[in-house]
Coordinates of C-alpha atoms and ligand atoms in Angstrom, one line a residue:
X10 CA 209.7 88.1 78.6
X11 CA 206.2 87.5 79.8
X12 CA 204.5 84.5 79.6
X13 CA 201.0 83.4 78.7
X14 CA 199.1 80.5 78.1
X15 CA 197.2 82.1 74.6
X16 CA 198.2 85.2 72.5
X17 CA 195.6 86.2 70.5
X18 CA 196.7 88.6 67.6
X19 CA 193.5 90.9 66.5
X20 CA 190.7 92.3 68.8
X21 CA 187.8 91.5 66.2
X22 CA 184.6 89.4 67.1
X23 CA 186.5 86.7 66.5
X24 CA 190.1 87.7 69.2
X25 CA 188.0 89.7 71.3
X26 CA 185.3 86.7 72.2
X27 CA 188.7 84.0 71.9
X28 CA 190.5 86.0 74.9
X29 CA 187.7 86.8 76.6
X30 CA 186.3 82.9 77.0
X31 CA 190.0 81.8 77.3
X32 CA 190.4 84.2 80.6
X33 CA 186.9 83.1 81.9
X34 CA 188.4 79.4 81.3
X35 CA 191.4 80.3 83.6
X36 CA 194.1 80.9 80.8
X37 CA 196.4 83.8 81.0
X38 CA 195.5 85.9 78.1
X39 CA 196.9 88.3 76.0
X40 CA 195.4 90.3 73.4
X41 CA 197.4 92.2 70.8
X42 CA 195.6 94.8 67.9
X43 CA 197.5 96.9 66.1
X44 CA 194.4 99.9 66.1
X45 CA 194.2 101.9 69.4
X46 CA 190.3 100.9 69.6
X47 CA 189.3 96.8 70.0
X48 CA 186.6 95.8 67.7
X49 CA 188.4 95.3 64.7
X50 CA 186.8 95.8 61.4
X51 CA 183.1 95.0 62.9
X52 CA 182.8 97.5 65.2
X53 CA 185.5 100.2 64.1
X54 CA 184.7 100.1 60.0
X55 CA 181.9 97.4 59.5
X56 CA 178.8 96.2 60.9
X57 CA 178.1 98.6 63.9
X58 CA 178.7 101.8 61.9
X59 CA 176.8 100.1 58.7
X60 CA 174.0 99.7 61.0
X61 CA 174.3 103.2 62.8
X62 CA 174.1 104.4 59.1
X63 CA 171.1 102.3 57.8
X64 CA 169.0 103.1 60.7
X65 CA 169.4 107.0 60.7
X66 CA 169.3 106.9 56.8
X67 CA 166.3 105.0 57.6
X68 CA 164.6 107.2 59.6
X69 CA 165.5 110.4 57.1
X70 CA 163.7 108.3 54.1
X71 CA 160.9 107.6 56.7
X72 CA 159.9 111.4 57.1
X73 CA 159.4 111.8 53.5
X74 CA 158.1 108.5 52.5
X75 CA 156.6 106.6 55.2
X76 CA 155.4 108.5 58.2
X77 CA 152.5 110.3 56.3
X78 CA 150.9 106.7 56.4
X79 CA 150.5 107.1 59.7
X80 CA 149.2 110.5 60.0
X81 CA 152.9 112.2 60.9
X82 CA 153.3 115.0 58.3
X83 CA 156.7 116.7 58.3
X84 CA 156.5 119.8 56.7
X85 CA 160.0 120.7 57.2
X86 CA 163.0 118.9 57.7
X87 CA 166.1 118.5 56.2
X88 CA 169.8 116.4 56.6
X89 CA 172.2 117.0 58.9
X90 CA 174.8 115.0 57.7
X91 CA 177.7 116.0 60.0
X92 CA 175.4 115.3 63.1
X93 CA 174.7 112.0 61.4
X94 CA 178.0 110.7 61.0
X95 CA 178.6 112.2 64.6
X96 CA 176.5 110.2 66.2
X97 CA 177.6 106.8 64.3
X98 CA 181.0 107.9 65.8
X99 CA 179.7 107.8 69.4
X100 CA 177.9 104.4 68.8
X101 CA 181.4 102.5 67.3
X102 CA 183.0 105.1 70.7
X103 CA 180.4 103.6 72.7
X104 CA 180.9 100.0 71.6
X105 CA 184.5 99.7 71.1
X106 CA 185.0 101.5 74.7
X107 CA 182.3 98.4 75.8
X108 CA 185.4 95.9 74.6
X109 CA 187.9 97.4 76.8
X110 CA 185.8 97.5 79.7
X111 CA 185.3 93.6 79.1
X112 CA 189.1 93.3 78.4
X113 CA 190.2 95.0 81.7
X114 CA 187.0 93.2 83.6
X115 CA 188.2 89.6 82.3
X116 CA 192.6 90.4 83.2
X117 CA 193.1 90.1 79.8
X118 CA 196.5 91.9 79.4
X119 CA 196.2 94.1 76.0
X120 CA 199.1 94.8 73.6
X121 CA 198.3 97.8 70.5
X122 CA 201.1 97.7 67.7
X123 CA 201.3 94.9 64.4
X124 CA 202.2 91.6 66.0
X125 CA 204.9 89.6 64.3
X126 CA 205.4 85.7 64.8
X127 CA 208.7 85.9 65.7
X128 CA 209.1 82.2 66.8
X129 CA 207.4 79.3 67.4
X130 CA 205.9 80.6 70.6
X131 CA 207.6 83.9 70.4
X132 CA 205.2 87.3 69.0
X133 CA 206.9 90.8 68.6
X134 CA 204.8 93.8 69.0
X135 CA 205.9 97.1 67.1
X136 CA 203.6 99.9 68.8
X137 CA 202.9 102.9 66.4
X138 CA 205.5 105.3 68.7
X139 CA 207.7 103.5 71.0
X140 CA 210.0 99.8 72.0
X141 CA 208.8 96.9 70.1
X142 CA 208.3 94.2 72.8
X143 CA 208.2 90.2 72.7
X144 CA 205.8 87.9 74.7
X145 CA 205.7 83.9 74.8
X146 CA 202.8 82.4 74.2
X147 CA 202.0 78.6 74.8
X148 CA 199.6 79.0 72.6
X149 CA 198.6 81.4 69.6
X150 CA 195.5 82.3 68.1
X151 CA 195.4 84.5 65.2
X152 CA 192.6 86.4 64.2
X153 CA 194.0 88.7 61.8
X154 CA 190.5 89.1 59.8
X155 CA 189.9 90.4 56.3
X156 CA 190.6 93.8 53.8
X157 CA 188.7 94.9 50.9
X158 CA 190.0 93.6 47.9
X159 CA 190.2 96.0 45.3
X160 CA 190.7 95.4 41.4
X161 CA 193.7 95.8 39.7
X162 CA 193.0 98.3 37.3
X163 CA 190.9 100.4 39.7
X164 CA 193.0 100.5 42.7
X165 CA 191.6 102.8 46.0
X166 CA 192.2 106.5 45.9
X167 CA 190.4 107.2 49.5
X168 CA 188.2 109.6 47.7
X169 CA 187.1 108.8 44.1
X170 CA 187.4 105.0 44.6
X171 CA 186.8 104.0 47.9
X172 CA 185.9 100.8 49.9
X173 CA 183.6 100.2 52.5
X174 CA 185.9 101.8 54.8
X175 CA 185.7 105.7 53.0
X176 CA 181.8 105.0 52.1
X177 CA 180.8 105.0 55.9
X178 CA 182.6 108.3 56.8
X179 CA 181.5 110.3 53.4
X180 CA 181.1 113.9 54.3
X181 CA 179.2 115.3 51.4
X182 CA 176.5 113.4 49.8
X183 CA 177.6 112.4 46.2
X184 CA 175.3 112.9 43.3
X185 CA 175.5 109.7 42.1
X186 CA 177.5 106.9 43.5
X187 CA 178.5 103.0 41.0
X188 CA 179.0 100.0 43.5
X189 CA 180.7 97.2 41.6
X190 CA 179.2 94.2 43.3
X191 CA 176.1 94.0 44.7
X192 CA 177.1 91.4 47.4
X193 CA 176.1 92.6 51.5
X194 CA 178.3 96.0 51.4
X195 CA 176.4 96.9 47.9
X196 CA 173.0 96.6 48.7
X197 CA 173.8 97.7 52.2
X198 CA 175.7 100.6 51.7
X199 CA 174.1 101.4 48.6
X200 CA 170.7 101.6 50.5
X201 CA 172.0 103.9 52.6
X202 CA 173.5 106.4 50.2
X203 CA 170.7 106.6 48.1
X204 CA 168.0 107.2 51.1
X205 CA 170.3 110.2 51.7
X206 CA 169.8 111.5 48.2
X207 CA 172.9 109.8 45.7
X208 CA 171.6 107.7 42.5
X209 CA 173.1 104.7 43.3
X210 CA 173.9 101.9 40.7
X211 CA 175.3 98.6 40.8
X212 CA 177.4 96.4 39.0
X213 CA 177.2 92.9 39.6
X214 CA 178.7 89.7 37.7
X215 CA 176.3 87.3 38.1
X216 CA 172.8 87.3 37.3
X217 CA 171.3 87.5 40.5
X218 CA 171.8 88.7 44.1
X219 CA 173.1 86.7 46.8
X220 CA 174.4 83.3 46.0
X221 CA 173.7 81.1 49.1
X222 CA 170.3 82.3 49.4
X223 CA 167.5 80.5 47.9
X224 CA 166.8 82.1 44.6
X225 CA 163.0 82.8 45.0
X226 CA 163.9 85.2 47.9
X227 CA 167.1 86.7 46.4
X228 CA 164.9 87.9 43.3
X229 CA 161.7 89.2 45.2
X230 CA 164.4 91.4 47.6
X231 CA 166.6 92.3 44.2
X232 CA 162.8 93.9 42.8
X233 CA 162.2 95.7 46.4
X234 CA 165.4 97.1 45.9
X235 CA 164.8 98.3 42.1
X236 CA 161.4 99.8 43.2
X237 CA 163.0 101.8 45.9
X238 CA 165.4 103.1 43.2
X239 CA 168.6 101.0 43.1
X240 CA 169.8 100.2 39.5
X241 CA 171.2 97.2 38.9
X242 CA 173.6 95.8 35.6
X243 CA 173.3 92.3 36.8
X244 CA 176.1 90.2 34.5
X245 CA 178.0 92.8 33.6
X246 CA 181.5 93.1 34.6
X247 CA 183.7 96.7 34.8
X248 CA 185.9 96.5 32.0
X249 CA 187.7 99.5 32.5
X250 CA 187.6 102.8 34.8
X251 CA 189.6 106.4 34.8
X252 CA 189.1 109.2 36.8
X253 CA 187.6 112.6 35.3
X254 CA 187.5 116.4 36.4
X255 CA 184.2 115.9 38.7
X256 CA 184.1 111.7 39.5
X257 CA 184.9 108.3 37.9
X258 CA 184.2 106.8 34.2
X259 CA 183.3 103.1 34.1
X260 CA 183.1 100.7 31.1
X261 CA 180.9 97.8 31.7
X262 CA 180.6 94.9 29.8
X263 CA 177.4 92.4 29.8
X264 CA 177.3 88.9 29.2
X265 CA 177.2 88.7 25.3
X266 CA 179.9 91.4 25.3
X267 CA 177.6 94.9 24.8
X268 CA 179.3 97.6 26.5
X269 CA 178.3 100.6 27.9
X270 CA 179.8 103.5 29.9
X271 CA 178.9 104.7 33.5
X272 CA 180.0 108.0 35.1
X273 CA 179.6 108.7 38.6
X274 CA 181.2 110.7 41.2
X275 CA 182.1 108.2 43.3
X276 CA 183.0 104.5 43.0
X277 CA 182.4 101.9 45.8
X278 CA 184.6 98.9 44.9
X279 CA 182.9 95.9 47.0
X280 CA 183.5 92.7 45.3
X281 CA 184.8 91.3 48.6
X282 CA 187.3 90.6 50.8
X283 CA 190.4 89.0 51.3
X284 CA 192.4 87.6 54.4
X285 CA 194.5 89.9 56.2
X286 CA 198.1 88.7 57.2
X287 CA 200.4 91.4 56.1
X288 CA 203.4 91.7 58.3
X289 CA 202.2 88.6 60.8
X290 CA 205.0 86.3 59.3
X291 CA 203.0 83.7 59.5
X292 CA 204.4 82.3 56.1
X293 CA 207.8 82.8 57.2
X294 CA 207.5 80.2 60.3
X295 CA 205.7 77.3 57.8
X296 CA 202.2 77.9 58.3
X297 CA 200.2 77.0 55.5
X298 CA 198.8 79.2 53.3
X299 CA 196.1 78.8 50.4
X300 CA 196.4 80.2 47.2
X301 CA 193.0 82.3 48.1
X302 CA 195.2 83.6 51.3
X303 CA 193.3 81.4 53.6
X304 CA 195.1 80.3 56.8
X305 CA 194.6 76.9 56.5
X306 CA 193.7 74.3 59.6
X307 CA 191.7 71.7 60.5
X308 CA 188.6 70.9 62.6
X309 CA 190.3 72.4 65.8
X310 CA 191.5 75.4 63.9
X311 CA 195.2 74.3 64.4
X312 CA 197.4 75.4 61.5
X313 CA 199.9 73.0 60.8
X314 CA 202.1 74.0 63.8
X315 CA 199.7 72.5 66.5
X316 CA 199.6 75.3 69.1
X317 CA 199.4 78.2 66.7
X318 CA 195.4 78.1 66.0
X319 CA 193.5 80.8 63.3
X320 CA 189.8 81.5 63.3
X321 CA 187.5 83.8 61.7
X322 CA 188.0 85.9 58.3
X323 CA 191.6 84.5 58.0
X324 CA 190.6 81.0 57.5
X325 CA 187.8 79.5 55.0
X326 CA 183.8 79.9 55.7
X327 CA 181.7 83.0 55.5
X328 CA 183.1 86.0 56.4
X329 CA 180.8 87.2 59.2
X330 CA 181.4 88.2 62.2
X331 CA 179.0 85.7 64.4
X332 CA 180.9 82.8 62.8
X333 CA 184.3 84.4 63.8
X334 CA 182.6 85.1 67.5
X335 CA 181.3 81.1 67.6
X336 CA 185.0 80.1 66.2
X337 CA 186.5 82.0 69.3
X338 CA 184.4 80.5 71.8
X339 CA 185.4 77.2 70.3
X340 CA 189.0 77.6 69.7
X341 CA 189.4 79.1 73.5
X342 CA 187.4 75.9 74.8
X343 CA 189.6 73.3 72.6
X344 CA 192.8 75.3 73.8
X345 CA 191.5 74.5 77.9
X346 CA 190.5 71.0 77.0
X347 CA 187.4 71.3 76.3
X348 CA 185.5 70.4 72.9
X349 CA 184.8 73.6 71.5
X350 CA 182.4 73.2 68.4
X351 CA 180.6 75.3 65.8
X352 CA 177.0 74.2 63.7
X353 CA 178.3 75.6 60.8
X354 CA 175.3 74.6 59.4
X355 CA 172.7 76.8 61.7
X356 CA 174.3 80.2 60.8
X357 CA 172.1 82.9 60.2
X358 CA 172.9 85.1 57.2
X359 CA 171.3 88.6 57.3
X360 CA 171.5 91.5 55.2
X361 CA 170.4 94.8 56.6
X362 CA 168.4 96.2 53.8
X363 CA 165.1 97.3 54.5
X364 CA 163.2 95.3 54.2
X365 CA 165.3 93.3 55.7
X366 CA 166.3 89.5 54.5
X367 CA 167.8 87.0 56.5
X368 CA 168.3 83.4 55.9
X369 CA 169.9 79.8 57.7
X370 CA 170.2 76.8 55.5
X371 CA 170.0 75.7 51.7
X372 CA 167.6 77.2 49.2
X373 CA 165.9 74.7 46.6
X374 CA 168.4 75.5 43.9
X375 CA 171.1 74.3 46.2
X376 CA 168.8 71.4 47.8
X377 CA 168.1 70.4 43.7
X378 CA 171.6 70.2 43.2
X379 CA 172.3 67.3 46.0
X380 CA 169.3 65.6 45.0
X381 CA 167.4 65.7 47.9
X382 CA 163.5 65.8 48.6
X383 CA 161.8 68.4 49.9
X384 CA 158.8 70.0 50.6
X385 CA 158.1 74.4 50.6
X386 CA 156.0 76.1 52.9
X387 CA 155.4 79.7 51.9
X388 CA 153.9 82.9 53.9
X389 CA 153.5 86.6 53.6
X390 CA 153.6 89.3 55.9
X391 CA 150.8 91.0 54.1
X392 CA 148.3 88.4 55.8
X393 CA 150.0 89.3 59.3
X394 CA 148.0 91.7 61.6
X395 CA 151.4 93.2 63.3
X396 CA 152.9 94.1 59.7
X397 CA 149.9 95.7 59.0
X398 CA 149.9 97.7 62.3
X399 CA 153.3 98.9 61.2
X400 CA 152.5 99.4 57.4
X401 CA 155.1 96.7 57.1
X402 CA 153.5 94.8 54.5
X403 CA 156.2 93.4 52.4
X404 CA 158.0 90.8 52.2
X405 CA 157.5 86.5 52.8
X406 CA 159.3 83.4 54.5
X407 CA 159.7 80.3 52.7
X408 CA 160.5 77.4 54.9
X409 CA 162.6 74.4 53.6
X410 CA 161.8 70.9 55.0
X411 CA 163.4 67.5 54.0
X412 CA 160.3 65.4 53.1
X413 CA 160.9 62.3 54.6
X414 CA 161.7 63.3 57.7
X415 CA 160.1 66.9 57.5
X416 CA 163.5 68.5 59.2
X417 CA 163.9 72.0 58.5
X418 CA 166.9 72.5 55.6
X419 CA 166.5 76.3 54.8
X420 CA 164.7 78.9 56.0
X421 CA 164.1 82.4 54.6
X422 CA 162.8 86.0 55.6
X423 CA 162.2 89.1 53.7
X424 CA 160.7 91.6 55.6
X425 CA 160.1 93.8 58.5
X426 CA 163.0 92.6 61.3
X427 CA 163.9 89.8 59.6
X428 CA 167.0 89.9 61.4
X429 CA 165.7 89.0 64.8
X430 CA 163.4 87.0 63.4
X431 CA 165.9 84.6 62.2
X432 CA 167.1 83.9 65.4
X433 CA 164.1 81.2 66.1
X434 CA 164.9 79.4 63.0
X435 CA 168.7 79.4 63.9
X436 CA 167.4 78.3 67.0
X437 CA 165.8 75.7 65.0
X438 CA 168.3 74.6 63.2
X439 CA 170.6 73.8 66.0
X440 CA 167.8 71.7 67.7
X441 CA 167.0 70.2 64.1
X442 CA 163.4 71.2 64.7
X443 CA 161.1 70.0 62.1
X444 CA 159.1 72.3 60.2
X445 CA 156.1 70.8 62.6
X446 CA 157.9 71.4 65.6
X447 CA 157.7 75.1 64.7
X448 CA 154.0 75.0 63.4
X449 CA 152.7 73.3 66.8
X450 CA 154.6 76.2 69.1
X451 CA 152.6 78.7 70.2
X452 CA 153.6 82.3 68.9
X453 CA 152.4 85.3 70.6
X454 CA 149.6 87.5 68.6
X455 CA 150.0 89.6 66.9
X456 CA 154.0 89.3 66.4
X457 CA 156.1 89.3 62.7
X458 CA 156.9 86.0 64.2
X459 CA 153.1 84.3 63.2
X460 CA 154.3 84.9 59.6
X461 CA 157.0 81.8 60.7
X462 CA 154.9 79.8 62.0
X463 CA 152.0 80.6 59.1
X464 CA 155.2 79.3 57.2
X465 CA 156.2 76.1 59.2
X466 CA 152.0 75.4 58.9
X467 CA 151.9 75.7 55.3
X468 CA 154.9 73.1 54.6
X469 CA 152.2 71.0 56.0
X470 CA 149.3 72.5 53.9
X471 CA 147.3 74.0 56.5
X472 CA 148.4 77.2 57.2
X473 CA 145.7 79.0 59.0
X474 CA 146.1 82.5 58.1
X475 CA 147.3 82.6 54.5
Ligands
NAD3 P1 180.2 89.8 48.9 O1 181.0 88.5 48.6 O2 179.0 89.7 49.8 O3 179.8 90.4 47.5 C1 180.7 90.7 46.5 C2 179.9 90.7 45.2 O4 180.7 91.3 44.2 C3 179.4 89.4 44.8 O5 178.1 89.4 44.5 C4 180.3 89.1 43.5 O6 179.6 88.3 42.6 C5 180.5 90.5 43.0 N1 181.7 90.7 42.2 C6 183.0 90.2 42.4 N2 183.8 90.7 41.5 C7 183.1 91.5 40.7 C8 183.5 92.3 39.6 N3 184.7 92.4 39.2 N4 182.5 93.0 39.0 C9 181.2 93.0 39.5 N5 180.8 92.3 40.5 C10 181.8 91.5 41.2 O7 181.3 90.8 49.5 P2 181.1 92.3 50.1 O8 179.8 92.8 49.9 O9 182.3 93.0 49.5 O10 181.4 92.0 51.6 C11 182.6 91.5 52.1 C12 182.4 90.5 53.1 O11 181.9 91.1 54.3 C13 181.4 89.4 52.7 O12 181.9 88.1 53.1 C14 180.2 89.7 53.5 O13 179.5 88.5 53.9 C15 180.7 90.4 54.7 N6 179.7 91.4 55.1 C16 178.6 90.9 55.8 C17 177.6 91.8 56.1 C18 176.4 91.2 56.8 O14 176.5 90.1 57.3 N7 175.3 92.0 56.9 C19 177.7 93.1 55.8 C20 178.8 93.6 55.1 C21 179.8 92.7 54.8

């Protein structure tokens, strides 16, 4: 049987970054994924092809919309769909085929078929075709990662009801598309669908958009979204659904019980997602479970047998993939003695709309809650030279500092790029930079990036643009 020092089952963000820093850090890696391509749901079904999607749908709104503004005027042009999804194909090809380059580069040996914890230290690995095989591992690292969850009485036909999975790889452009939730994979996915020509509505349980973010920003990107033609039944839940001749009938229900019926001909189900362990046995050897299907372990992501460890999707915290990357660097530095470590409190949320928004920290409701003091600094891109340069205009960050000590506790963007300009407040974070600390650094002009520090300025009322 071969022998390694870490197993690590699933080649997402999360296994993929694990094996590769446990290899640089002189362990004897193995990698096992049961699909043929590494990447796991990020790069195969997730965020790259999400992204490929959102930028060419993008660009296809920006022809008929945007580029006039600019003097461009397209007098004919029309959607090639099948080229589109083509090329989001090449880009996950291009990225997943980046992975096993890294894998073969960093003598990580790599295993495709379901892996099965067969033993303490034992894994068996049934290929698709072929032997099933068995490898020792000193230590394990699973990294099994997440699956849509679907609702009971609307389970997933692949083509009428479909999860994220189906809604990145539609051929035909539906008519009219109902996304029940309008979490990340709503907005994102319904943003795409609708720049390429679907009405797109969404059903959505609470009463606003994205709970962790502070509620000033949620609501101004929620009205972006309804002027760019998203509908939204915030607090309504799906009551019912069947499927008709030509699509999908929906009864939704809103809070003081009025119902009201939707038809479409599609249905995204995106309410979230759940832990994926099927077939890993993890149950069977005595590792603990929560009733939400969390792998549960402590602050050195050991389950309760020491040397089996679990990171990313599978155990609790956000489901994204840079805290699954930052969970493998860690586990892989604890495993080789080291004292791997993640800020969970400096992680950048983003959500790929456009505009975009992006956020690090708590919002006021949240900061209210704990009964802490703070102080708001607020800016808009409208006042920023770049922005207008790029007929950017909308959008604001709202800073967060704790008043006392004027330490930055959330930070928010809407707008143009908000998703690299989050970076310098994660950055922030990390170094528990005070809103000052950013208002006295010098920012290139003209940059999106003045708009932060207009921000950090105003937290201490003199903001010199605004
Ligand atoms: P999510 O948790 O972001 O959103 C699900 C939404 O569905 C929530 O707003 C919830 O209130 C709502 N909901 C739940 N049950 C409902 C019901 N029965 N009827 C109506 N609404 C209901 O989950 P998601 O959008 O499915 O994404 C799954 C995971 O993937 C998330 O953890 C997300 O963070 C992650 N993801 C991240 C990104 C990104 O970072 N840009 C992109 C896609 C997915």
């Amino acid at each position: 049987m071969e022998k390694f020092d870490v197993i690590v089952i699933g080649g997402g963000p999360g296994g993929y970054v694990a094996a590769i820093r446990a290899a640089q850090l002189k362990l004897k890696t193995a990698i096992i994924d049961k699909r043929e391509s590494l990447g796991g749901t990020c790069l195969n079904v997730g965020c790259i092809p999400s992204k490929a999607l959102l930028d060419s749908s993008e660009q296809y709104e920006a022809v008929q919309k945007s580029l006039s503004a600019h003097g461009i005027l397209v007098e004919k042009y029309h959607l090639d769909l099948k080229k589109l999804m083509e090329r989001k194909e090449n880009v996950v090809r291009e990225v997943t085929q980046g992975i096993d380059f890294l894998m073969k580069k960093n003598k990580i040996a790599r295993y495709t078929g379901v892996a099965h914890l067969k033993g303490f230290h034992e894994v068996e690995i049934t290929p698709r075709t072929g032997e099933k095989e068995t490898i020792y591992g000193q230590n394990i690292v699973i990294a099994t990662g997440s699956v849509p969850m679907s609702l009971p009485f609307l389970p997933f036909d692949g083509e009428r009801i479909i999860s994220s999975d189906e809604a990145l790889s539609l051929q035909k452009v539906p008519s009219s598309m109902i996304i029940i939730g309008a979490g990340v994979i709503g907005v994102e996915l319904g943003s795409v669908w609708r720049r390429l020509g679907a009405k797109v509505t969404l059903v959505e349980v609470l009463d606003r958009l994205f709970p962790s973010c502070d509620r000033q920003i949620a609501d101004l990107a929620l009205r972006l979204y309804q002027k760019q033609g998203l509908e939204f039944y915030l607090e309504h839940r799906v009551v019912s659904g069947e499927k008709t001749k030509d699509g999908v009938k929906l009864k939704i229900q809103g809070k003081s019980g009025e119902e009201k019926e939707l038809a479409g001909e599609i249905v995204l189900v995106a309410v979230g997602r759940k832990p994926y362990t099927e077939g890993l046995g993890a149950q069977e050897l005595g590792i603990i479970v929560a009733a939400n299907g969390k792998i549960q372990v402590n602050d050195r992501y050991q389950t309760n047998i020491p040397h089996i460890y679990a990171i990313g999707d599978v155990i609790e915290g956000p489901m994204l993939a840079h805290k699954a990357e930052d969970e493998g660097i860690a586990v892989a530095e604890i495993i080789a003695g080291q004292k791997g470590h993640v800020n969970y409190e400096a992680i950048p949320y983003i959500v790929y709309t456009h505009p975009e928004v992006a956020w690090v920290g708590r919002g006021e409701e949240e900061l209210q809650r704990q009964g802490i003091a703070y102080q708001v600094g607020r800016s808009f891109f409208k006042a920023n030279g770049r922005a207008k340069a790029m007929n950017e205009m909308e959008g604001m960050v709202k800073l967060i500092s704790e008043k006392k000590s004027d330490r930055l506790l959330g930070a928010f963007v809407v707008g143009p790029r908000a998703s690299e300009l989050i970076a310098e407040l994660a950055l922030a974070f990390e170094f528990y930079a005070s809103a000052e600390d950013i208002a006295r650094s010098v920012h290139a002009h003209p940059t999106l990036a003045e708009v932060i520090r207009d921000a950090a300025q105003a937290v201490g009322n003199w903001a010199i643009h605004q």
